[in-house]
Amino acid sequence: MLVEPGRTGSHNRNNQESYQHVRQRLLSAVLAASFTAASGANAQVRDTVSIVGSSTVYPFATVVAERFGRSTSFKAPKIESTGSGGGLKLFCKGLGAGSPDITNASRRIKKSEYDDCQANGVSDIVEVLIGYDGIAIANSRKSQQMALSLKDIYLALAKDVPGPDGKLMANPHKSWRDVNASLPATRIEVLGPPPTSGTRDAFAELALGGGAQQIAAMKALRGFDASQKDEIADTMAQLGIPQGVYDAIAEKKGKAPKGKDVFKAVAYAVREDGAYVEAGENDNLIVQKLAANPKALGIFGYSFLEENADKVQGSSIGGVTPSFDSIADGDYPVSRPLYFYIKAAHVGKIAGIQEYAIEFASKRAMGEDGYLPEKGLIPLGKDALKKVQEQVKSLSLLTM
């Protein structure tokens, strides 16, 4: 049987449009039911935007929320600092008034988190890039300013480091001088965020991972493709990495891992013998502890360093100190993008979500002369800002 030209494409297109229509109706029905259930339990549907997530983005979001509450008819959003990972976990649990509308993140959402969202019905997500931030490794102004390299940081804080024979061993370094003869003989004590923090994730990737790549065998391991099993095995043997590490990754992924997967499992692991102290999600608390303990160092976002410049100072890394210009120019090696994510299905159900996002992405907030750069946010360029503003207004959906 002959088919008219273009008929099949039109038929498929109609089917796709029908599927999308049915899917949207089902989603709306589920969402309406969840809000109805929440309404029954809480006497009324929420009239305040609920935001969770990154402690680094928290101060910026708080400033926007306060201004938004004062200058509009909407209530100021309620913001909770849970860490990037914790926020995304809450965000992806599902739809309805009992779940957050927005989550802040000091790193991009992971594919595994995106998949969790999809599995739980949180299928429509809007990603908003707000700017950049550097991760400072700071100490009290009462102490000598530290000059570190990425390799110094890796050798000081990684769980396992190369021994004299080149094989990885439990980190034996007690003082900074053990790491580098040019550093002070001060005991290694670094206060930092927990595993749920986006700052911790970014620090592990940029600082520990960057330092590990200064080790030739580790750098080689990172570059092998999954098909290069023999090369991966030989390099793992050279580094003394147990075969069980590879096997565990393969089981979790359901396929042969790349060398980079093994590299990350080893290089990103932080020591647990007391040299690194998990200090919670409150970056202000780390600053306070550094003031009380001049011999310790702390890890937090640049905005907190700038806000507390009278108490703490940032260490130089690779000869570059953290500053507005060095982060904006890309010269400072430990910097990362900042985001927030919108649950698009909640827009129109909870008042003020998109309006808050539009205020956040406005030129008066995020522009080069806006009120957020005054608080330490490293702003986007003009073209990038315009693109973000268009995405927020159109609620462009994220795909991964």
CSV table of C-alpha atoms in Angstrom, one decimal:
chain,number,residue,atom,x,y,z
A,1,MET,CA,0.0,0.0,0.0
A,2,LEU,CA,1.3,3.4,-0.9
A,3,VAL,CA,1.5,6.2,1.7
A,4,GLU,CA,1.1,9.8,0.7
A,5,PRO,CA,4.4,11.7,1.0
A,6,GLY,CA,4.7,13.3,4.5
A,7,ARG,CA,1.8,11.3,5.8
A,8,THR,CA,3.9,9.1,8.1
A,9,GLY,CA,5.8,12.1,9.6
A,10,SER,CA,2.5,13.9,10.2
A,11,HIS,CA,1.0,10.8,11.8
A,12,ASN,CA,4.0,10.4,14.2
A,13,ARG,CA,4.0,14.1,15.0
A,14,ASN,CA,0.3,13.9,15.9
A,15,ASN,CA,1.0,10.8,18.0
A,16,GLN,CA,3.8,12.7,19.8
A,17,GLU,CA,1.6,15.7,20.4
A,18,SER,CA,-1.2,13.5,21.7
A,19,TYR,CA,1.3,11.7,24.0
A,20,GLN,CA,2.5,15.1,25.3
A,21,HIS,CA,-1.1,16.2,25.8
A,22,VAL,CA,-2.0,13.1,27.7
A,23,ARG,CA,1.2,13.2,29.8
A,24,GLN,CA,0.5,16.8,30.7
A,25,ARG,CA,-3.1,16.0,31.7
A,26,LEU,CA,-1.9,13.1,33.9
A,27,LEU,CA,0.8,15.3,35.5
A,28,SER,CA,-1.7,18.0,36.2
A,29,ALA,CA,-4.1,15.5,37.7
A,30,VAL,CA,-1.3,14.0,40.0
A,31,LEU,CA,-0.1,17.4,41.0
A,32,ALA,CA,-3.7,18.7,41.7
A,33,ALA,CA,-4.3,15.6,43.9
A,34,SER,CA,-1.0,16.1,45.8
A,35,PHE,CA,-1.9,19.7,46.5
A,36,THR,CA,-5.4,18.7,47.5
A,37,ALA,CA,-4.0,16.1,49.9
A,38,ALA,CA,-1.6,18.7,51.3
A,39,SER,CA,-4.4,21.2,51.7
A,40,GLY,CA,-6.4,18.7,53.6
A,41,ALA,CA,-3.5,17.9,55.9
A,42,ASN,CA,-2.4,21.5,56.4
A,43,ALA,CA,-5.7,23.4,56.2
A,44,GLN,CA,-4.5,25.5,53.3
A,45,VAL,CA,-2.2,25.2,50.3
A,46,ARG,CA,1.2,27.0,50.9
A,47,ASP,CA,1.2,30.7,50.0
A,48,THR,CA,5.0,31.0,50.5
A,49,VAL,CA,7.7,29.7,48.1
A,50,SER,CA,9.8,27.0,49.7
A,51,ILE,CA,13.5,26.9,48.9
A,52,VAL,CA,16.2,24.5,50.1
A,53,GLY,CA,19.8,23.7,49.1
A,54,SER,CA,23.3,25.1,49.0
A,55,SER,CA,24.8,27.1,51.9
A,56,THR,CA,26.9,29.0,49.4
A,57,VAL,CA,23.9,30.2,47.4
A,58,TYR,CA,21.9,30.8,50.6
A,59,PRO,CA,23.1,34.3,51.3
A,60,PHE,CA,22.4,35.4,47.8
A,61,ALA,CA,19.0,33.8,47.8
A,62,THR,CA,18.2,35.4,51.1
A,63,VAL,CA,19.0,38.9,49.8
A,64,VAL,CA,16.8,38.3,46.8
A,65,ALA,CA,14.0,36.9,48.9
A,66,GLU,CA,14.0,39.9,51.3
A,67,ARG,CA,13.9,42.4,48.5
A,68,PHE,CA,11.2,40.4,46.7
A,69,GLY,CA,9.0,40.3,49.8
A,70,ARG,CA,9.4,44.0,50.4
A,71,SER,CA,8.8,45.2,46.8
A,72,THR,CA,6.0,42.9,45.7
A,73,SER,CA,2.6,41.6,46.9
A,74,PHE,CA,4.1,38.2,47.5
A,75,LYS,CA,5.5,36.9,50.7
A,76,ALA,CA,9.2,36.5,51.1
A,77,PRO,CA,10.2,32.9,50.2
A,78,LYS,CA,11.2,30.6,53.1
A,79,ILE,CA,14.8,29.4,52.6
A,80,GLU,CA,16.6,26.6,54.4
A,81,SER,CA,20.3,25.8,54.1
A,82,THR,CA,20.5,22.0,53.6
A,83,GLY,CA,23.5,21.7,51.3
A,84,SER,CA,23.4,21.1,47.6
A,85,GLY,CA,23.0,17.3,47.8
A,86,GLY,CA,20.5,17.4,50.6
A,87,GLY,CA,18.5,20.1,48.8
A,88,LEU,CA,18.4,18.1,45.5
A,89,LYS,CA,17.3,15.0,47.4
A,90,LEU,CA,14.4,16.9,49.0
A,91,PHE,CA,13.6,18.6,45.6
A,92,CYS,CA,13.5,15.3,43.7
A,93,LYS,CA,11.3,13.4,46.2
A,94,GLY,CA,8.1,14.4,44.4
A,95,LEU,CA,5.5,17.0,43.7
A,96,GLY,CA,3.0,18.8,46.0
A,97,ALA,CA,2.8,21.4,48.7
A,98,GLY,CA,4.9,19.3,51.1
A,99,SER,CA,8.0,19.4,48.8
A,100,PRO,CA,10.2,22.4,48.0
A,101,ASP,CA,9.6,24.5,44.9
A,102,ILE,CA,13.2,25.6,44.3
A,103,THR,CA,16.6,24.2,45.3
A,104,ASN,CA,19.9,26.0,45.3
A,105,ALA,CA,23.1,24.3,44.3
A,106,SER,CA,26.8,25.2,44.2
A,107,ARG,CA,27.3,22.6,41.5
A,108,ARG,CA,25.3,21.3,38.6
A,109,ILE,CA,22.7,18.6,39.2
A,110,LYS,CA,24.2,15.1,38.7
A,111,LYS,CA,22.7,12.8,36.1
A,112,SER,CA,21.8,10.4,38.9
A,113,GLU,CA,19.9,13.1,40.7
A,114,TYR,CA,18.1,14.2,37.5
A,115,ASP,CA,17.1,10.5,37.0
A,116,ASP,CA,15.8,10.4,40.6
A,117,CYS,CA,13.7,13.4,39.9
A,118,GLN,CA,12.3,11.9,36.7
A,119,ALA,CA,11.5,8.6,38.5
A,120,ASN,CA,9.5,10.5,41.2
A,121,GLY,CA,7.5,12.6,38.8
A,122,VAL,CA,9.6,15.7,39.0
A,123,SER,CA,10.0,15.6,35.3
A,124,ASP,CA,10.0,19.3,34.4
A,125,ILE,CA,13.0,21.2,35.8
A,126,VAL,CA,14.2,24.6,35.0
A,127,GLU,CA,18.0,25.2,35.5
A,128,VAL,CA,19.1,28.7,36.3
A,129,LEU,CA,22.8,29.6,36.2
A,130,ILE,CA,23.3,32.6,38.5
A,131,GLY,CA,27.0,33.2,38.4
A,132,TYR,CA,30.3,31.9,39.8
A,133,ASP,CA,32.1,31.5,43.1
A,134,GLY,CA,35.5,30.6,44.3
A,135,ILE,CA,36.2,28.1,47.1
A,136,ALA,CA,38.6,29.7,49.6
A,137,ILE,CA,41.0,27.8,51.9
A,138,ALA,CA,41.3,30.4,54.6
A,139,ASN,CA,42.8,31.0,58.0
A,140,SER,CA,42.8,33.7,60.7
A,141,ARG,CA,44.4,37.0,60.0
A,142,LYS,CA,46.3,36.4,63.2
A,143,SER,CA,48.3,33.7,61.3
A,144,GLN,CA,50.7,33.6,58.4
A,145,GLN,CA,48.9,33.6,55.0
A,146,MET,CA,49.4,30.2,53.4
A,147,ALA,CA,50.7,29.7,49.8
A,148,LEU,CA,49.6,26.3,48.6
A,149,SER,CA,49.6,24.4,45.3
A,150,LEU,CA,46.9,21.9,44.3
A,151,LYS,CA,49.4,19.1,44.9
A,152,ASP,CA,49.9,20.4,48.5
A,153,ILE,CA,46.2,20.3,49.1
A,154,TYR,CA,45.8,16.8,47.7
A,155,LEU,CA,48.8,15.4,49.7
A,156,ALA,CA,47.4,17.1,52.9
A,157,LEU,CA,43.8,16.1,52.7
A,158,ALA,CA,43.3,13.0,50.4
A,159,LYS,CA,42.6,9.7,52.2
A,160,ASP,CA,45.3,7.8,50.3
A,161,VAL,CA,48.5,9.3,48.8
A,162,PRO,CA,51.5,7.8,47.0
A,163,GLY,CA,54.2,6.4,49.3
A,164,PRO,CA,57.9,6.1,48.6
A,165,ASP,CA,57.3,3.2,46.2
A,166,GLY,CA,54.6,5.0,44.3
A,167,LYS,CA,51.8,2.9,45.7
A,168,LEU,CA,48.9,4.6,47.5
A,169,MET,CA,48.9,4.4,51.2
A,170,ALA,CA,46.9,5.8,54.1
A,171,ASN,CA,47.8,9.5,54.3
A,172,PRO,CA,50.7,9.7,56.9
A,173,HIS,CA,51.2,13.5,56.8
A,174,LYS,CA,50.7,15.2,60.2
A,175,SER,CA,51.9,18.7,59.4
A,176,TRP,CA,52.0,21.0,56.4
A,177,ARG,CA,55.8,20.7,56.4
A,178,ASP,CA,55.4,16.9,55.9
A,179,VAL,CA,53.6,17.8,52.7
A,180,ASN,CA,56.0,20.5,51.5
A,181,ALA,CA,59.2,21.6,53.1
A,182,SER,CA,58.5,25.2,52.4
A,183,LEU,CA,55.3,25.2,54.4
A,184,PRO,CA,55.1,25.8,58.2
A,185,ALA,CA,55.4,22.9,60.7
A,186,THR,CA,51.8,23.5,61.8
A,187,ARG,CA,49.5,20.4,62.3
A,188,ILE,CA,47.1,19.8,59.4
A,189,GLU,CA,43.7,20.8,60.7
A,190,VAL,CA,41.1,21.8,58.1
A,191,LEU,CA,37.5,22.6,58.8
A,192,GLY,CA,35.2,21.9,55.9
A,193,PRO,CA,31.7,21.0,54.7
A,194,PRO,CA,30.2,17.5,54.9
A,195,PRO,CA,29.6,15.1,51.9
A,196,THR,CA,26.1,16.6,51.3
A,197,SER,CA,27.6,19.9,50.4
A,198,GLY,CA,28.1,21.1,46.9
A,199,THR,CA,31.2,23.0,48.1
A,200,ARG,CA,32.6,19.6,49.3
A,201,ASP,CA,31.9,18.1,45.8
A,202,ALA,CA,33.4,21.0,44.0
A,203,PHE,CA,36.5,21.1,46.3
A,204,ALA,CA,37.0,17.3,45.8
A,205,GLU,CA,36.9,17.7,42.0
A,206,LEU,CA,38.9,20.9,41.6
A,207,ALA,CA,41.4,20.8,44.5
A,208,LEU,CA,41.9,17.1,45.3
A,209,GLY,CA,41.4,16.0,41.8
A,210,GLY,CA,43.5,18.8,40.4
A,211,GLY,CA,46.3,17.9,42.8
A,212,ALA,CA,46.1,14.2,42.1
A,213,GLN,CA,46.7,14.9,38.4
A,214,GLN,CA,50.1,16.2,39.4
A,215,ILE,CA,51.0,12.5,40.0
A,216,ALA,CA,51.9,11.0,36.7
A,217,ALA,CA,50.3,7.6,37.3
A,218,MET,CA,47.1,9.1,38.6
A,219,LYS,CA,46.9,11.4,35.6
A,220,ALA,CA,47.4,8.5,33.2
A,221,LEU,CA,44.7,6.5,35.0
A,222,ARG,CA,42.2,9.3,34.5
A,223,GLY,CA,42.8,9.3,30.8
A,224,PHE,CA,42.0,5.7,30.0
A,225,ASP,CA,38.8,4.8,28.2
A,226,ALA,CA,36.6,1.9,29.4
A,227,SER,CA,37.9,-0.3,26.5
A,228,GLN,CA,41.5,0.0,27.8
A,229,LYS,CA,41.0,-2.6,30.6
A,230,ASP,CA,44.6,-3.8,30.5
A,231,GLU,CA,46.0,-0.3,30.8
A,232,ILE,CA,43.6,0.5,33.7
A,233,ALA,CA,44.6,-2.8,35.4
A,234,ASP,CA,48.3,-2.2,34.9
A,235,THR,CA,48.1,1.4,36.3
A,236,MET,CA,46.0,0.3,39.2
A,237,ALA,CA,48.6,-2.3,40.0
A,238,GLN,CA,51.3,0.4,39.8
A,239,LEU,CA,49.4,2.5,42.3
A,240,GLY,CA,48.4,-0.4,44.5
A,241,ILE,CA,44.7,0.1,44.0
A,242,PRO,CA,42.8,-3.1,44.8
A,243,GLN,CA,40.9,-4.8,42.0
A,244,GLY,CA,37.8,-4.6,44.3
A,245,VAL,CA,37.6,-0.9,43.7
A,246,TYR,CA,37.2,-1.5,39.9
A,247,ASP,CA,34.7,-4.3,40.5
A,248,ALA,CA,32.6,-2.2,42.8
A,249,ILE,CA,32.3,0.6,40.3
A,250,ALA,CA,31.5,-1.9,37.5
A,251,GLU,CA,28.7,-3.4,39.6
A,252,LYS,CA,27.3,0.0,40.4
A,253,LYS,CA,27.4,1.3,36.9
A,254,GLY,CA,26.4,-2.0,35.3
A,255,LYS,CA,29.2,-1.7,32.7
A,256,ALA,CA,33.0,-1.5,32.5
A,257,PRO,CA,34.2,1.7,34.2
A,258,LYS,CA,36.5,4.3,32.6
A,259,GLY,CA,39.9,5.1,34.2
A,260,LYS,CA,38.3,8.4,35.3
A,261,ASP,CA,35.8,6.5,37.4
A,262,VAL,CA,38.5,4.7,39.3
A,263,PHE,CA,40.5,8.0,39.5
A,264,LYS,CA,37.5,9.8,41.1
A,265,ALA,CA,36.9,7.0,43.6
A,266,VAL,CA,40.5,7.3,44.9
A,267,ALA,CA,41.4,10.9,44.4
A,268,TYR,CA,38.2,12.5,45.7
A,269,ALA,CA,38.2,10.5,49.0
A,270,VAL,CA,38.9,12.8,52.0
A,271,ARG,CA,40.9,11.5,54.9
A,272,GLU,CA,39.0,10.5,58.0
A,273,ASP,CA,41.7,10.6,60.7
A,274,GLY,CA,40.9,14.0,62.2
A,275,ALA,CA,43.0,16.2,59.9
A,276,TYR,CA,39.8,17.1,58.0
A,277,VAL,CA,37.0,18.1,60.3
A,278,GLU,CA,33.4,18.2,59.0
A,279,ALA,CA,32.0,21.4,60.3
A,280,GLY,CA,28.4,21.2,59.0
A,281,GLU,CA,26.6,23.3,56.4
A,282,ASN,CA,27.0,26.6,58.2
A,283,ASP,CA,29.9,28.5,56.6
A,284,ASN,CA,29.6,31.3,59.2
A,285,LEU,CA,30.3,28.8,61.9
A,286,ILE,CA,33.6,27.8,60.1
A,287,VAL,CA,34.6,31.5,60.1
A,288,GLN,CA,33.9,31.8,63.8
A,289,LYS,CA,36.0,28.7,64.5
A,290,LEU,CA,38.9,30.0,62.5
A,291,ALA,CA,38.9,33.2,64.6
A,292,ALA,CA,39.0,31.1,67.7
A,293,ASN,CA,41.7,28.7,66.4
A,294,PRO,CA,44.4,30.6,64.4
A,295,LYS,CA,46.2,27.4,63.5
A,296,ALA,CA,43.3,25.8,61.6
A,297,LEU,CA,42.2,26.4,58.0
A,298,GLY,CA,38.7,26.4,56.7
A,299,ILE,CA,37.0,25.7,53.4
A,300,PHE,CA,34.0,27.9,52.2
A,301,GLY,CA,32.8,30.0,49.4
A,302,TYR,CA,34.4,33.3,48.4
A,303,SER,CA,31.4,35.4,49.4
A,304,PHE,CA,32.0,34.4,53.0
A,305,LEU,CA,35.7,35.3,52.7
A,306,GLU,CA,34.8,38.7,51.4
A,307,GLU,CA,32.1,39.2,54.0
A,308,ASN,CA,34.6,38.4,56.8
A,309,ALA,CA,37.7,39.9,55.4
A,310,ASP,CA,38.5,41.6,58.7
A,311,LYS,CA,38.8,38.2,60.4
A,312,VAL,CA,40.1,35.7,57.8
A,313,GLN,CA,42.4,35.6,54.7
A,314,GLY,CA,42.4,33.4,51.7
A,315,SER,CA,45.4,31.2,50.9
A,316,SER,CA,47.0,31.6,47.5
A,317,ILE,CA,46.7,28.5,45.3
A,318,GLY,CA,49.2,28.2,42.5
A,319,GLY,CA,50.3,31.7,43.2
A,320,VAL,CA,46.8,33.2,42.8
A,321,THR,CA,44.8,34.5,45.8
A,322,PRO,CA,41.0,34.3,45.6
A,323,SER,CA,39.5,37.7,44.6
A,324,PHE,CA,36.6,39.0,42.5
A,325,ASP,CA,38.8,39.5,39.5
A,326,SER,CA,40.8,36.3,39.7
A,327,ILE,CA,37.7,34.2,39.9
A,328,ALA,CA,35.9,36.2,37.1
A,329,ASP,CA,38.9,35.9,34.9
A,330,GLY,CA,39.3,32.1,35.6
A,331,ASP,CA,42.8,32.5,37.0
A,332,TYR,CA,41.9,31.2,40.4
A,333,PRO,CA,42.0,27.4,40.1
A,334,VAL,CA,39.3,26.5,42.6
A,335,SER,CA,36.1,28.1,41.3
A,336,ARG,CA,32.7,26.8,40.2
A,337,PRO,CA,29.3,27.8,38.8
A,338,LEU,CA,26.3,28.4,41.0
A,339,TYR,CA,22.7,27.4,40.2
A,340,PHE,CA,19.1,27.1,41.4
A,341,TYR,CA,16.5,24.7,40.0
A,342,ILE,CA,12.8,25.3,39.7
A,343,LYS,CA,10.1,22.7,39.9
A,344,ALA,CA,8.1,23.9,36.8
A,345,ALA,CA,5.0,21.9,37.8
A,346,HIS,CA,4.6,24.1,40.9
A,347,VAL,CA,4.6,27.3,38.9
A,348,GLY,CA,1.0,28.6,39.0
A,349,LYS,CA,0.2,26.3,42.0
A,350,ILE,CA,2.4,28.1,44.5
A,351,ALA,CA,2.2,31.9,44.2
A,352,GLY,CA,5.4,33.8,43.4
A,353,ILE,CA,7.8,31.1,42.1
A,354,GLN,CA,8.5,32.5,38.7
A,355,GLU,CA,8.2,36.1,39.9
A,356,TYR,CA,11.0,35.4,42.4
A,357,ALA,CA,13.1,33.7,39.8
A,358,ILE,CA,12.7,36.7,37.4
A,359,GLU,CA,13.8,39.1,40.2
A,360,PHE,CA,16.8,36.8,40.9
A,361,ALA,CA,17.8,36.9,37.2
A,362,SER,CA,17.2,40.6,36.8
A,363,LYS,CA,20.0,43.0,35.8
A,364,ARG,CA,19.4,44.9,39.1
A,365,ALA,CA,20.2,41.7,41.0
A,366,MET,CA,22.7,39.6,38.9
A,367,GLY,CA,24.0,42.3,36.6
A,368,GLU,CA,27.7,43.5,36.9
A,369,ASP,CA,26.5,46.5,39.0
A,370,GLY,CA,23.7,44.6,40.7
A,371,TYR,CA,23.1,44.1,44.4
A,372,LEU,CA,24.3,40.4,44.3
A,373,PRO,CA,27.9,41.1,43.1
A,374,GLU,CA,28.0,43.6,45.9
A,375,LYS,CA,27.5,40.6,48.2
A,376,GLY,CA,30.3,38.6,46.5
A,377,LEU,CA,28.6,36.9,43.6
A,378,ILE,CA,30.9,36.7,40.5
A,379,PRO,CA,28.4,37.8,37.7
A,380,LEU,CA,27.7,36.3,34.3
A,381,GLY,CA,28.6,38.2,31.2
A,382,LYS,CA,25.9,40.3,29.4
A,383,ASP,CA,25.1,37.7,26.8
A,384,ALA,CA,25.0,34.8,29.3
A,385,LEU,CA,22.7,36.9,31.6
A,386,LYS,CA,20.3,37.7,28.8
A,387,LYS,CA,20.1,33.9,28.0
A,388,VAL,CA,19.3,33.1,31.6
A,389,GLN,CA,16.6,35.7,31.7
A,390,GLU,CA,15.0,34.3,28.6
A,391,GLN,CA,15.1,30.8,30.1
A,392,VAL,CA,13.5,31.9,33.3
A,393,LYS,CA,10.7,33.8,31.5
A,394,SER,CA,10.0,30.9,29.1
A,395,LEU,CA,10.6,28.2,31.8
A,396,SER,CA,12.9,26.3,29.5
A,397,LEU,CA,13.1,22.7,30.7
A,398,LEU,CA,16.4,20.9,31.5
A,399,THR,CA,17.3,17.7,29.6
A,400,MET,CA,20.2,15.4,30.4
